[in-house]
CSV table of N, CA and C in Angstrom, one decimal:
chain,number,residue,atom,x,y,z
A,1,MET,N,-127.5,-185.9,66.0
A,1,MET,CA,-126.7,-184.9,66.3
A,1,MET,C,-125.4,-185.2,65.6
A,2,LEU,N,-124.8,-184.3,65.0
A,2,LEU,CA,-123.5,-184.5,64.2
A,2,LEU,C,-122.3,-184.0,65.2
A,3,ILE,N,-121.3,-184.7,65.1
A,3,ILE,CA,-120.1,-184.5,65.8
A,3,ILE,C,-118.8,-184.5,65.0
A,4,ASP,N,-117.6,-183.8,65.4
A,4,ASP,CA,-116.4,-184.1,64.6
A,4,ASP,C,-115.5,-185.2,65.2
A,5,ALA,N,-114.6,-185.4,64.6
A,5,ALA,CA,-113.6,-186.4,64.9
A,5,ALA,C,-113.1,-186.4,66.4
A,6,ASP,N,-112.9,-185.1,66.8
A,6,ASP,CA,-112.3,-185.1,68.0
A,6,ASP,C,-113.3,-185.5,69.2
A,7,THR,N,-114.6,-185.3,69.1
A,7,THR,CA,-115.7,-185.6,70.0
A,7,THR,C,-115.7,-187.0,69.8
A,8,PHE,N,-115.8,-187.6,68.6
A,8,PHE,CA,-116.1,-188.9,68.3
A,8,PHE,C,-114.9,-189.7,69.2
A,9,ALA,N,-113.7,-189.4,69.1
A,9,ALA,CA,-112.6,-189.9,69.8
A,9,ALA,C,-113.0,-190.0,71.3
A,10,LEU,N,-113.7,-189.1,71.9
A,10,LEU,CA,-113.8,-189.0,73.3
A,10,LEU,C,-115.1,-190.0,73.7
A,11,ILE,N,-116.1,-190.1,72.9
A,11,ILE,CA,-117.3,-190.8,73.2
A,11,ILE,C,-117.4,-192.3,72.5
A,12,LYS,N,-116.4,-192.5,71.6
A,12,LYS,CA,-116.7,-193.8,70.7
A,12,LYS,C,-116.9,-195.0,71.6
A,13,ASP,N,-116.3,-195.1,72.8
A,13,ASP,CA,-116.5,-196.4,73.5
A,13,ASP,C,-117.7,-196.4,74.3
A,14,GLY,N,-118.5,-195.4,74.3
A,14,GLY,CA,-119.6,-195.2,75.0
A,14,GLY,C,-120.9,-194.9,74.4
A,15,MET,N,-120.8,-194.6,73.1
A,15,MET,CA,-122.0,-194.2,72.4
A,15,MET,C,-121.8,-194.9,70.9
A,16,SER,N,-123.0,-195.2,70.2
A,16,SER,CA,-123.1,-195.6,69.0
A,16,SER,C,-123.1,-194.4,68.1
A,17,CYS,N,-122.0,-194.4,67.1
A,17,CYS,CA,-122.0,-193.4,66.1
A,17,CYS,C,-121.9,-193.9,64.7
A,18,ARG,N,-122.3,-193.4,63.7
A,18,ARG,CA,-122.2,-193.6,62.3
A,18,ARG,C,-121.4,-192.6,61.5
A,19,SER,N,-120.5,-193.0,60.7
A,19,SER,CA,-119.7,-192.1,60.1
A,19,SER,C,-120.5,-191.5,59.0
A,20,GLN,N,-120.2,-190.2,58.7
A,20,GLN,CA,-120.8,-189.3,57.8
A,20,GLN,C,-120.0,-188.9,57.0
A,21,GLU,N,-120.3,-188.0,55.9
A,21,GLU,CA,-119.4,-187.4,54.9
A,21,GLU,C,-118.5,-186.3,55.6
A,22,LYS,N,-117.3,-186.2,54.7
A,22,LYS,CA,-116.4,-185.2,55.2
A,22,LYS,C,-117.0,-183.8,54.7
A,23,VAL,N,-117.0,-182.7,55.3
A,23,VAL,CA,-117.4,-181.5,54.8
A,23,VAL,C,-116.4,-180.3,55.0
A,24,THR,N,-116.3,-179.4,54.3
A,24,THR,CA,-115.5,-178.2,54.4
A,24,THR,C,-116.3,-177.1,55.1
A,25,LEU,N,-115.8,-176.9,56.2
A,25,LEU,CA,-116.4,-175.8,57.2
A,25,LEU,C,-115.7,-174.5,57.0
A,26,ARG,N,-116.5,-173.3,57.0
A,26,ARG,CA,-116.0,-172.0,57.0
A,26,ARG,C,-114.9,-171.9,58.0
A,27,GLY,N,-113.8,-171.3,57.6
A,27,GLY,CA,-112.7,-171.0,58.5
A,27,GLY,C,-111.7,-172.2,58.7
A,28,ARG,N,-112.0,-173.4,57.9
A,28,ARG,CA,-111.1,-174.6,58.1
A,28,ARG,C,-110.5,-174.8,56.7
A,29,GLN,N,-109.2,-175.1,56.7
A,29,GLN,CA,-108.7,-175.2,55.4
A,29,GLN,C,-108.9,-176.7,54.8
A,30,HIS,N,-109.1,-177.5,55.6
A,30,HIS,CA,-109.2,-179.0,55.4
A,30,HIS,C,-110.6,-179.7,55.8
A,31,PRO,N,-111.1,-180.6,55.0
A,31,PRO,CA,-112.5,-181.2,55.2
A,31,PRO,C,-112.4,-181.8,56.6
A,32,VAL,N,-113.7,-181.8,57.3
A,32,VAL,CA,-113.8,-182.3,58.7
A,32,VAL,C,-114.7,-183.5,58.6
A,33,GLN,N,-114.1,-184.7,59.1
A,33,GLN,CA,-115.1,-185.9,59.3
A,33,GLN,C,-116.1,-185.7,60.2
A,34,LEU,N,-117.2,-186.0,59.8
A,34,LEU,CA,-118.5,-185.9,60.8
A,34,LEU,C,-119.0,-187.2,61.1
A,35,TYR,N,-119.5,-187.4,62.2
A,35,TYR,CA,-120.1,-188.7,62.8
A,35,TYR,C,-121.5,-188.2,63.4
A,36,GLU,N,-122.4,-189.1,63.1
A,36,GLU,CA,-123.8,-189.0,63.7
A,36,GLU,C,-124.0,-189.9,65.0
A,37,VAL,N,-124.3,-189.2,66.0
A,37,VAL,CA,-124.6,-190.0,67.2
A,37,VAL,C,-125.9,-190.7,67.2
A,38,THR,N,-125.9,-191.9,67.1
A,38,THR,CA,-127.2,-192.9,67.0
A,38,THR,C,-127.7,-193.4,68.3
A,39,GLY,N,-127.0,-193.3,69.3
A,39,GLY,CA,-127.6,-193.8,70.6
A,39,GLY,C,-126.5,-194.2,71.5
A,40,GLY,N,-127.0,-194.6,72.8
A,40,GLY,CA,-126.1,-195.1,73.9
A,40,GLY,C,-125.6,-196.5,73.6
A,41,GLN,N,-124.7,-196.9,74.4
A,41,GLN,CA,-124.2,-198.4,74.2
A,41,GLN,C,-125.4,-199.1,74.9
A,42,ALA,N,-125.4,-200.3,74.3
A,42,ALA,CA,-126.5,-201.3,74.7
A,42,ALA,C,-126.2,-201.6,76.3
A,43,GLY,N,-127.3,-201.6,77.0
A,43,GLY,CA,-127.1,-201.9,78.3
A,43,GLY,C,-126.5,-200.9,79.3
A,44,ARG,N,-126.2,-199.7,78.8
A,44,ARG,CA,-125.6,-198.6,79.6
A,44,ARG,C,-126.6,-197.5,79.8
A,45,SER,N,-126.7,-197.0,81.1
A,45,SER,CA,-127.5,-196.0,81.3
A,45,SER,C,-127.0,-194.6,80.6
A,46,GLN,N,-127.9,-193.7,80.5
A,46,GLN,CA,-127.6,-192.4,79.9
A,46,GLN,C,-126.7,-191.6,80.9
A,47,ASP,N,-125.5,-191.9,80.9
A,47,ASP,CA,-124.7,-191.0,81.9
A,47,ASP,C,-123.9,-190.2,81.2
A,48,PHE,N,-124.1,-189.8,79.9
A,48,PHE,CA,-123.3,-188.8,79.0
A,48,PHE,C,-124.0,-187.6,78.8
A,49,VAL,N,-123.4,-186.5,78.9
A,49,VAL,CA,-123.9,-185.2,78.2
A,49,VAL,C,-122.9,-184.8,77.2
A,50,VAL,N,-123.3,-184.7,76.0
A,50,VAL,CA,-122.5,-184.5,74.7
A,50,VAL,C,-123.2,-183.1,74.0
A,51,GLY,N,-122.4,-182.1,73.7
A,51,GLY,CA,-122.7,-181.2,72.8
A,51,GLY,C,-121.7,-180.4,72.4
A,52,SER,N,-121.9,-179.6,71.3
A,52,SER,CA,-120.9,-178.6,70.8
A,52,SER,C,-121.5,-177.6,69.9
A,53,GLY,N,-121.0,-176.5,69.8
A,53,GLY,CA,-121.3,-175.5,68.8
A,53,GLY,C,-120.3,-174.4,68.7
A,54,ASP,N,-120.6,-173.3,68.1
A,54,ASP,CA,-119.6,-172.4,68.0
A,54,ASP,C,-119.2,-172.0,69.2
A,55,GLY,N,-117.9,-172.0,69.6
A,55,GLY,CA,-117.3,-171.6,70.8
A,55,GLY,C,-117.4,-172.4,72.3
A,56,PHE,N,-117.9,-173.6,71.8
A,56,PHE,CA,-118.1,-174.6,73.0
A,56,PHE,C,-118.1,-176.0,72.7
A,57,ARG,N,-117.6,-176.9,73.5
A,57,ARG,CA,-117.6,-178.4,73.2
A,57,ARG,C,-117.7,-178.9,74.7
A,58,LEU,N,-118.7,-179.8,74.8
A,58,LEU,CA,-118.8,-180.4,76.1
A,58,LEU,C,-119.0,-182.0,76.0
A,59,PHE,N,-118.2,-182.6,76.8
A,59,PHE,CA,-118.4,-184.0,77.1
A,59,PHE,C,-118.4,-184.6,78.5
A,60,LEU,N,-119.3,-185.1,78.9
A,60,LEU,CA,-119.4,-185.5,80.5
A,60,LEU,C,-119.9,-186.9,80.5
A,61,ASP,N,-119.0,-187.7,81.1
A,61,ASP,CA,-119.4,-189.1,81.5
A,61,ASP,C,-119.6,-189.4,82.8
A,62,SER,N,-120.7,-188.9,83.5
A,62,SER,CA,-120.9,-189.0,85.1
A,62,SER,C,-120.6,-190.4,85.6
A,63,ALA,N,-120.7,-191.4,84.8
A,63,ALA,CA,-120.5,-192.8,85.4
A,63,ALA,C,-119.0,-193.0,85.7
A,64,VAL,N,-118.1,-192.2,85.1
A,64,VAL,CA,-116.7,-192.4,85.6
A,64,VAL,C,-116.1,-191.2,86.1
A,65,LEU,N,-116.8,-190.2,86.3
A,65,LEU,CA,-116.4,-188.9,86.9
A,65,LEU,C,-115.7,-189.1,88.3
A,66,SER,N,-114.4,-188.8,88.3
A,66,SER,CA,-113.6,-189.0,89.5
A,66,SER,C,-113.4,-187.9,90.4
A,67,ASP,N,-113.6,-186.7,89.8
A,67,ASP,CA,-113.4,-185.4,90.6
A,67,ASP,C,-114.5,-184.5,90.4
A,68,ARG,N,-115.8,-184.9,91.1
A,68,ARG,CA,-117.1,-184.1,90.8
A,68,ARG,C,-116.9,-182.6,91.3
A,69,GLU,N,-116.2,-182.3,92.3
A,69,GLU,CA,-116.1,-180.9,92.7
A,69,GLU,C,-115.5,-180.2,91.7
A,70,SER,N,-114.3,-180.6,91.1
A,70,SER,CA,-113.5,-179.9,90.0
A,70,SER,C,-114.5,-179.8,88.9
A,71,ALA,N,-115.3,-180.8,88.4
A,71,ALA,CA,-116.1,-180.6,87.3
A,71,ALA,C,-117.2,-179.5,87.6
A,72,LEU,N,-117.8,-179.5,88.8
A,72,LEU,CA,-118.9,-178.7,89.0
A,72,LEU,C,-118.3,-177.3,88.9
A,73,SER,N,-117.1,-177.1,89.7
A,73,SER,CA,-116.5,-175.6,89.6
A,73,SER,C,-116.5,-175.2,88.2
A,74,LEU,N,-115.8,-176.1,87.3
A,74,LEU,CA,-115.5,-175.6,85.9
A,74,LEU,C,-116.8,-175.3,85.2
A,75,LEU,N,-117.8,-176.1,85.4
A,75,LEU,CA,-119.1,-175.8,84.8
A,75,LEU,C,-119.8,-174.7,85.4
A,76,ARG,N,-119.7,-174.4,86.6
A,76,ARG,CA,-120.2,-173.1,87.3
A,76,ARG,C,-119.4,-171.8,86.7
A,77,GLN,N,-118.1,-171.8,86.5
A,77,GLN,CA,-117.5,-170.8,85.9
A,77,GLN,C,-117.8,-170.6,84.4
A,78,ALA,N,-118.1,-171.6,83.7
A,78,ALA,CA,-118.6,-171.6,82.3
A,78,ALA,C,-119.9,-170.9,82.3
A,79,VAL,N,-120.8,-171.3,83.1
A,79,VAL,CA,-122.3,-170.7,83.1
A,79,VAL,C,-122.0,-169.3,83.5
A,80,ARG,N,-121.2,-168.9,84.4
A,80,ARG,CA,-121.2,-167.5,84.9
A,80,ARG,C,-120.7,-166.7,83.6
A,81,GLN,N,-119.7,-167.1,82.9
A,81,GLN,CA,-119.2,-166.4,81.7
A,81,GLN,C,-120.2,-166.1,80.8
A,82,ILE,N,-121.1,-167.3,80.5
A,82,ILE,CA,-122.0,-167.1,79.5
A,82,ILE,C,-123.2,-166.0,79.9
A,83,GLU,N,-123.4,-166.2,81.2
A,83,GLU,CA,-124.5,-165.3,81.7
A,83,GLU,C,-124.1,-163.8,81.8
A,84,GLU,N,-122.8,-163.7,82.1
A,84,GLU,CA,-122.1,-162.4,82.3
A,84,GLU,C,-121.8,-161.6,80.9
A,85,GLN,N,-121.9,-162.3,80.0
A,85,GLN,CA,-121.7,-161.8,78.4
A,85,GLN,C,-122.8,-160.7,78.1
A,86,ASP,N,-122.3,-159.6,77.9
A,86,ASP,CA,-123.2,-158.5,77.6
A,86,ASP,C,-124.1,-158.6,76.3
A,87,ASP,N,-123.3,-158.9,75.4
A,87,ASP,CA,-123.8,-158.9,73.8
A,87,ASP,C,-123.6,-160.1,73.1
A,88,PRO,N,-124.5,-161.2,73.3
A,88,PRO,CA,-124.1,-162.5,72.7
A,88,PRO,C,-124.1,-162.4,71.2
A,89,PRO,N,-123.3,-163.0,70.5
A,89,PRO,CA,-123.2,-162.9,68.9
A,89,PRO,C,-124.7,-163.4,68.4
A,90,ALA,N,-125.0,-162.7,67.3
A,90,ALA,CA,-126.3,-163.2,66.7
A,90,ALA,C,-126.1,-164.4,65.7
């Protein structure tokens, strides 16, 4: 999985990543540094959920989550918005 520098900054202490090339993305004026997620930190359970795409970015570390109810509420709201969308973009 490839991630950008912002996501890398969030997960670098808990996930192993390898620097990749900079690429120019459509709609961006400057090249974006990419990182490949190569695995979890040695000895650490898989407490991370990480993903991104057009219109979303998600990072969750359940091992250190301090406000479970707020996180669940926000995730439910996001799911509702996605499910209620009439015409998803192609």
